[in-house]
PDB file of N, CA and C in Angstrom:
ATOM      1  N   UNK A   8       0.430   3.439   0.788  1.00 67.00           N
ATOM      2  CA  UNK A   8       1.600   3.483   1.642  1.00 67.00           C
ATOM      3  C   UNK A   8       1.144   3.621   3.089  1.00 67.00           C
ATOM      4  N   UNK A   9       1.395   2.883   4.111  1.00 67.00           N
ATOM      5  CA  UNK A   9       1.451   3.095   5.264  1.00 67.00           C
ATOM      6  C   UNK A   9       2.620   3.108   6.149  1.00 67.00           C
ATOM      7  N   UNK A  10       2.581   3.708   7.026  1.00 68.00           N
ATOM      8  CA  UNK A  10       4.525   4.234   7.395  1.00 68.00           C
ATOM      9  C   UNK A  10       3.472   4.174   9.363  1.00 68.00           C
ATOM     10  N   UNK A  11       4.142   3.151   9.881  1.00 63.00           N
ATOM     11  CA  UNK A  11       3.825   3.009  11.074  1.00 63.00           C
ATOM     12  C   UNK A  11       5.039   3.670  12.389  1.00 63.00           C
ATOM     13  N   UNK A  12       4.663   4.211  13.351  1.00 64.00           N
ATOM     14  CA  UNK A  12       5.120   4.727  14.239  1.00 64.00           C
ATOM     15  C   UNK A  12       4.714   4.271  15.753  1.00 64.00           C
ATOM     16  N   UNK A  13       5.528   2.829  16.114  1.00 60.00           N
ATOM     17  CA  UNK A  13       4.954   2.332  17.550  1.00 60.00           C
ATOM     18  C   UNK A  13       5.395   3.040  18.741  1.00 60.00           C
ATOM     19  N   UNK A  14       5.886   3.938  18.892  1.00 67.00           N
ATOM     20  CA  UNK A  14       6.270   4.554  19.728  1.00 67.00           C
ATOM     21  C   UNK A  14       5.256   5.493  20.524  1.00 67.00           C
ATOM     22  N   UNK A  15       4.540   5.990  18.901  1.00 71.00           N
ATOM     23  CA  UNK A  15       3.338   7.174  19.143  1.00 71.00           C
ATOM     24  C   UNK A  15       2.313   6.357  19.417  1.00 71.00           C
ATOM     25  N   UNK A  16       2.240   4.971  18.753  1.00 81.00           N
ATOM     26  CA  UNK A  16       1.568   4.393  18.244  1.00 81.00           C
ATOM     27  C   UNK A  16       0.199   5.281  17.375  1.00 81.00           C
ATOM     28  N   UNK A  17       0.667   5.995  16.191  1.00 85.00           N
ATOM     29  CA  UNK A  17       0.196   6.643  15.170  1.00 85.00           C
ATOM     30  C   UNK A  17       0.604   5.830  14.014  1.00 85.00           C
ATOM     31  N   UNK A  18       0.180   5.702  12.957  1.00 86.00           N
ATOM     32  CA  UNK A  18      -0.047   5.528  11.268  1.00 86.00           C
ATOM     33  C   UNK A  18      -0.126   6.236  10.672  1.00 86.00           C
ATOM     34  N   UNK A  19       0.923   6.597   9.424  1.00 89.00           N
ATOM     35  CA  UNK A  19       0.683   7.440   8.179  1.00 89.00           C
ATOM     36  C   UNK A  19       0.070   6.997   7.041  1.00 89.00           C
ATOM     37  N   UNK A  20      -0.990   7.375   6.181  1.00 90.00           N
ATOM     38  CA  UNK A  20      -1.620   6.563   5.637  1.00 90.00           C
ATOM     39  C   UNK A  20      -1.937   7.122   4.002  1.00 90.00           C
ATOM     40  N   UNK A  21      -1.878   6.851   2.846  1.00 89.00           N
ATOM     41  CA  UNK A  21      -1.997   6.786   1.567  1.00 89.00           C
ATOM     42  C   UNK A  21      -3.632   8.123   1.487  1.00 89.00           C
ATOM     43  N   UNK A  22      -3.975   9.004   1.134  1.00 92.00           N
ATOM     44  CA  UNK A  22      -5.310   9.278   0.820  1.00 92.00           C
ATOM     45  C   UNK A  22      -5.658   9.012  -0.586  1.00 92.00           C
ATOM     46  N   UNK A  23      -4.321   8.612  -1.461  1.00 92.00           N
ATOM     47  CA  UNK A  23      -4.399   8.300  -3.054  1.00 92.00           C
ATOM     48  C   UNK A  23      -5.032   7.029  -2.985  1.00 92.00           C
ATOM     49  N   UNK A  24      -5.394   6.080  -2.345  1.00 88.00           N
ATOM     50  CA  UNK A  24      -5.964   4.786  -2.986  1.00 88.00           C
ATOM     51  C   UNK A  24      -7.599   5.026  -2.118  1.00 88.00           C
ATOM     52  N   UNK A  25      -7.847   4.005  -2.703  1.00 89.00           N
ATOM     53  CA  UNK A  25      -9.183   3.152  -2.372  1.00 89.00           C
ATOM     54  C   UNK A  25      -9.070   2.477  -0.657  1.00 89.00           C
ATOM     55  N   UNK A  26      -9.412   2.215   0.269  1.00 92.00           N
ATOM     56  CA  UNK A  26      -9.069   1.241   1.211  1.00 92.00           C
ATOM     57  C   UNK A  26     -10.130   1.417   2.202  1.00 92.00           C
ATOM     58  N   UNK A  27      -9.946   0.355   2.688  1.00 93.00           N
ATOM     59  CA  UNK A  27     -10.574   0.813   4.372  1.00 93.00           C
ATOM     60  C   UNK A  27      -9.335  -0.165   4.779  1.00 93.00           C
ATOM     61  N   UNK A  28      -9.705   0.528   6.495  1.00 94.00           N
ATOM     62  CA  UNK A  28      -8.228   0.311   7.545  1.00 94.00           C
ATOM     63  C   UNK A  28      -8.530   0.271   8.727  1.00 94.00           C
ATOM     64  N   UNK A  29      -8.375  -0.848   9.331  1.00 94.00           N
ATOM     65  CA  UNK A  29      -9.192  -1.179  10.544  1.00 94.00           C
ATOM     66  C   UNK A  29      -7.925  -1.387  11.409  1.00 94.00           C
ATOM     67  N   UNK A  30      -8.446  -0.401  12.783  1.00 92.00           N
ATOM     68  CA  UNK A  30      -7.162  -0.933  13.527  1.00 92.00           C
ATOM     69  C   UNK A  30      -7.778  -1.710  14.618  1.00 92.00           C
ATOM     70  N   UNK A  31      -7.397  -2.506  15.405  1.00 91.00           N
ATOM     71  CA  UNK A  31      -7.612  -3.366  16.603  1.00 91.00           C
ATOM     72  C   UNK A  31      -6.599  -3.925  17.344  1.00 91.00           C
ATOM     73  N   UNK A  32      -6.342  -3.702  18.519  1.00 89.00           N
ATOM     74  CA  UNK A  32      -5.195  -3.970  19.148  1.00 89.00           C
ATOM     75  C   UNK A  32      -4.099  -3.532  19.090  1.00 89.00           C
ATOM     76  N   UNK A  33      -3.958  -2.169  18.560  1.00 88.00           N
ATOM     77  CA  UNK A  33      -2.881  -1.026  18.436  1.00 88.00           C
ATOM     78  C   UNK A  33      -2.727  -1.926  17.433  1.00 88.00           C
ATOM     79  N   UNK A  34      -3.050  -3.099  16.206  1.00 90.00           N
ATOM     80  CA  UNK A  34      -3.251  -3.032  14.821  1.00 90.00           C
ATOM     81  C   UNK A  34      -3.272  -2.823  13.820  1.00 90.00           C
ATOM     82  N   UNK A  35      -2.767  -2.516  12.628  1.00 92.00           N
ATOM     83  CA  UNK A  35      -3.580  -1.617  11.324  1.00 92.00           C
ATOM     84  C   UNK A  35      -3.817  -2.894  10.415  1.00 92.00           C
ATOM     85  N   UNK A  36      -4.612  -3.039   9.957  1.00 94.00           N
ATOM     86  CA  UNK A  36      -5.404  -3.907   9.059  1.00 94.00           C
ATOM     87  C   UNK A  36      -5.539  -3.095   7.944  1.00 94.00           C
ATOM     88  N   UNK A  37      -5.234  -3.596   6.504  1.00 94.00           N
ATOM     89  CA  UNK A  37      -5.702  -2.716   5.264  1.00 94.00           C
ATOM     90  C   UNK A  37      -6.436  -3.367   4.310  1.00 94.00           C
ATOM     91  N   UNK A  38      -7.765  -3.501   4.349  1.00 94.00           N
ATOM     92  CA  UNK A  38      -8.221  -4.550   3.320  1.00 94.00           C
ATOM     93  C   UNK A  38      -8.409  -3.562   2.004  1.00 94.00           C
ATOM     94  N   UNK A  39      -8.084  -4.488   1.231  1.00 91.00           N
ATOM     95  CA  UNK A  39      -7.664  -3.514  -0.327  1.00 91.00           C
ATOM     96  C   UNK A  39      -9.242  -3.403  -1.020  1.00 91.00           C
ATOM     97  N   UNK A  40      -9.567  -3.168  -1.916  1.00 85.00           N
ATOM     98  CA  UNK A  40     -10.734  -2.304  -2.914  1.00 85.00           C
ATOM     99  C   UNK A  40     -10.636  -3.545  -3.603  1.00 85.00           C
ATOM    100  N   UNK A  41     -11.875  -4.505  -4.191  1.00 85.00           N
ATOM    101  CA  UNK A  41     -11.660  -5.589  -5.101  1.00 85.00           C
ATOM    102  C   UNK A  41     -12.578  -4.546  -6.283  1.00 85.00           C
ATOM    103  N   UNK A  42     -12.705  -5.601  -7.548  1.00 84.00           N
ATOM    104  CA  UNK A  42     -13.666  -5.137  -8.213  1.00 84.00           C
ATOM    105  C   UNK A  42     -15.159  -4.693  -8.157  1.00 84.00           C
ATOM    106  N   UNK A  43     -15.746  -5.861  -7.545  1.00 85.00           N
ATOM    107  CA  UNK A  43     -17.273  -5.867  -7.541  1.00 85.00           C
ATOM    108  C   UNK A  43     -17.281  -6.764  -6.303  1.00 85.00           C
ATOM    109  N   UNK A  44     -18.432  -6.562  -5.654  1.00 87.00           N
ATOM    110  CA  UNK A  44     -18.878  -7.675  -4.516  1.00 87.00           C
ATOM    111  C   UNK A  44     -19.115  -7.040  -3.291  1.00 87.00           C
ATOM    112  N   UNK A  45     -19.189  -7.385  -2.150  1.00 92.00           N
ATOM    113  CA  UNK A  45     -19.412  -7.004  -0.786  1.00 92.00           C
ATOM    114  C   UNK A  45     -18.351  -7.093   0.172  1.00 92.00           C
ATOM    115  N   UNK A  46     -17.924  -6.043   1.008  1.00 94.00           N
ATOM    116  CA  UNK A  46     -17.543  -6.838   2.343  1.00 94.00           C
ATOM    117  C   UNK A  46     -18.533  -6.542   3.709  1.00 94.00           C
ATOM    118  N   UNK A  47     -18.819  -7.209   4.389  1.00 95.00           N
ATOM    119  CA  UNK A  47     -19.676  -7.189   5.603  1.00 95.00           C
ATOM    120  C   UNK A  47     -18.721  -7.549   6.653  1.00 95.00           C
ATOM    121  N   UNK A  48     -18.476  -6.341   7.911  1.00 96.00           N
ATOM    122  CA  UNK A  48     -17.829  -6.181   8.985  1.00 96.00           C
ATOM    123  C   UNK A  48     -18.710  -6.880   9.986  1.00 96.00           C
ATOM    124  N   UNK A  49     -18.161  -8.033  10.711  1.00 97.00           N
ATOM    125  CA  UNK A  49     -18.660  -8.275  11.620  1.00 97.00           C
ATOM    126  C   UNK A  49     -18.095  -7.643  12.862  1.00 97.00           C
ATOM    127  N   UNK A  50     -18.790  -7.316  14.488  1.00 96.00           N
ATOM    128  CA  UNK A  50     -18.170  -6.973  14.829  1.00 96.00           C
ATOM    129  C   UNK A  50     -18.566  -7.456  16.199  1.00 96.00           C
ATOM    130  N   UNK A  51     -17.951  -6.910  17.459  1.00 96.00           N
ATOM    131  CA  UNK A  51     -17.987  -8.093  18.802  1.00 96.00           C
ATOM    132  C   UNK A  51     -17.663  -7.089  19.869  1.00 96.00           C
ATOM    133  N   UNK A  52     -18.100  -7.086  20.889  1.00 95.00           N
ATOM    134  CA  UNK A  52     -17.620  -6.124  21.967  1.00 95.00           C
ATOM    135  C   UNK A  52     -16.803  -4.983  21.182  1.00 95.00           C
ATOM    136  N   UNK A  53     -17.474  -4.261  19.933  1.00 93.00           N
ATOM    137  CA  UNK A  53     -16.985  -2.931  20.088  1.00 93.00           C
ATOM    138  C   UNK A  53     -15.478  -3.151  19.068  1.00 93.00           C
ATOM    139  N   UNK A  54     -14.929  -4.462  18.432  1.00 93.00           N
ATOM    140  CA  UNK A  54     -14.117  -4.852  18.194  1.00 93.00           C
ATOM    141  C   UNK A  54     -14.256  -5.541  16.657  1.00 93.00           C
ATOM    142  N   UNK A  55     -13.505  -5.174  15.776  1.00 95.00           N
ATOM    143  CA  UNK A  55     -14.255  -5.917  14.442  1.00 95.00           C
ATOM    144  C   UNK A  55     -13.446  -7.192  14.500  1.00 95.00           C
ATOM    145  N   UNK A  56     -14.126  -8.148  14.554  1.00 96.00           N
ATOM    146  CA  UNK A  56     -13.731  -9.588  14.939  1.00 96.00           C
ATOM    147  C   UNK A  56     -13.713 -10.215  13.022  1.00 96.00           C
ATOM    148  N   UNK A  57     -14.828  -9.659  12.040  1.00 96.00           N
ATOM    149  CA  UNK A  57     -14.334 -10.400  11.061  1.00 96.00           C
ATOM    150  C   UNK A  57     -14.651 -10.026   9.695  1.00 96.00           C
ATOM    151  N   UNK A  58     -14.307 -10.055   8.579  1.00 96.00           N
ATOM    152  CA  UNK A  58     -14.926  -9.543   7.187  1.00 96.00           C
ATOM    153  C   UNK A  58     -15.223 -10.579   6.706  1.00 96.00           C
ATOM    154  N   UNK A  59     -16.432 -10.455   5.941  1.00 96.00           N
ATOM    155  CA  UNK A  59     -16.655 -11.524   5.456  1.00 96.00           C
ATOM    156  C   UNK A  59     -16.776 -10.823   3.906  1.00 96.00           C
ATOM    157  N   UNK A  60     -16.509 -11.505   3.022  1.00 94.00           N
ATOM    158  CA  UNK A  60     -15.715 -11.229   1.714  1.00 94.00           C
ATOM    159  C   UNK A  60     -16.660 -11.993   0.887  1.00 94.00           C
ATOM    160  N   UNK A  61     -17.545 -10.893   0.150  1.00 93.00           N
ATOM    161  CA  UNK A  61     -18.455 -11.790  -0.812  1.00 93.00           C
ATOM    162  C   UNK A  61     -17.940 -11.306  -2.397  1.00 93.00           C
ATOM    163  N   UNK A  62     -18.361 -11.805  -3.760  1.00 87.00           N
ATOM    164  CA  UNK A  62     -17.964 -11.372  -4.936  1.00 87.00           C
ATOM    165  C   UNK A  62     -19.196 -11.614  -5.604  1.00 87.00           C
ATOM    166  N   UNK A  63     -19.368 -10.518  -5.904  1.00 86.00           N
ATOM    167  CA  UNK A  63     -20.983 -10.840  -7.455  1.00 86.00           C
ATOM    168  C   UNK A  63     -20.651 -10.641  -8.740  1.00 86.00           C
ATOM    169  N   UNK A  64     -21.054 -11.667  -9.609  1.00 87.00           N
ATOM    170  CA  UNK A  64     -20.774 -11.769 -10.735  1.00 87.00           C
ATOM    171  C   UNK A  64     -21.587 -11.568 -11.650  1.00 87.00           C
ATOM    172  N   UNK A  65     -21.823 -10.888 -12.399  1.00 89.00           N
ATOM    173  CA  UNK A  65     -22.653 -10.148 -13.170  1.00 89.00           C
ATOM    174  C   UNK A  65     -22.930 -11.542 -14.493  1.00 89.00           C
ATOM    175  N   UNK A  66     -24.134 -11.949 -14.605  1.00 93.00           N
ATOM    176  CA  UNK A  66     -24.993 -13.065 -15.863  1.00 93.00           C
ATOM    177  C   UNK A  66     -24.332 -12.000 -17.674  1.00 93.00           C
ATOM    178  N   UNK A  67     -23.707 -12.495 -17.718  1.00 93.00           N
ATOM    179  CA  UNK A  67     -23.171 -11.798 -19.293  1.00 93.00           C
ATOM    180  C   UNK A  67     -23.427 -12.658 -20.350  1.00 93.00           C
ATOM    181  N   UNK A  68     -24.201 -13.810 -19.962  1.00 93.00           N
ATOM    182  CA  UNK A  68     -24.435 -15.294 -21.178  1.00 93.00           C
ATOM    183  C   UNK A  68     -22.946 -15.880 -21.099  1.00 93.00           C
ATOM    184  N   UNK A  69     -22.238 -16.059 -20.147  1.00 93.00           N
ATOM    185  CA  UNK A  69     -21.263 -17.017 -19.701  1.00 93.00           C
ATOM    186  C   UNK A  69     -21.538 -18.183 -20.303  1.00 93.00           C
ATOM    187  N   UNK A  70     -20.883 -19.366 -20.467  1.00 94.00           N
ATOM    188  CA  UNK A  70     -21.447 -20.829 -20.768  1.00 94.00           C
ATOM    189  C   UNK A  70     -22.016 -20.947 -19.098  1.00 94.00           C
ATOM    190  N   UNK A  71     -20.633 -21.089 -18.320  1.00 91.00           N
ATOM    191  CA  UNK A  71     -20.927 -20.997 -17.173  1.00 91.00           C
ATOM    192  C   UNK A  71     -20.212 -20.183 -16.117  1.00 91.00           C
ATOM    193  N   UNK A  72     -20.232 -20.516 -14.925  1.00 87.00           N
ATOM    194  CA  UNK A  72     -19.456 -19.179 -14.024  1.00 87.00           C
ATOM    195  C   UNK A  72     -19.213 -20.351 -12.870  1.00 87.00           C
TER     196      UNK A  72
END
């Protein structure tokens, strides 16, 4: 749950889940918890400009993947 307040410009924010929460530009960004994999924050003058969103898949004798 996030419950935004532009006035204060403050955010109320969930401590029950998983998340990270990036704000930028008086912003809130919530990228959610996947299963397995990576995210890598890129970032730029001090500013996170981008995620880059990887997934690893674990060899289980798939036919294929």
């Amino acid at each position: 749950m996030v419950k935004m307040d532009f006035e204060k410009m403050s955010a109320e924010i969930s401590l029950k889940e998983d998340a990270l929460f990036v704000v930028k530009n008086g912003q809130l960004t919530k990228v959610t918890a996947k299963p397995h994999g990576q995210d890598l924050i890129i970032w730029k003058n001090g500013q996170v400009l981008d995620i880059d969103r990887s997934e690893r898949v674990r060899i289980t004798g798939q036919e294929f993947i």
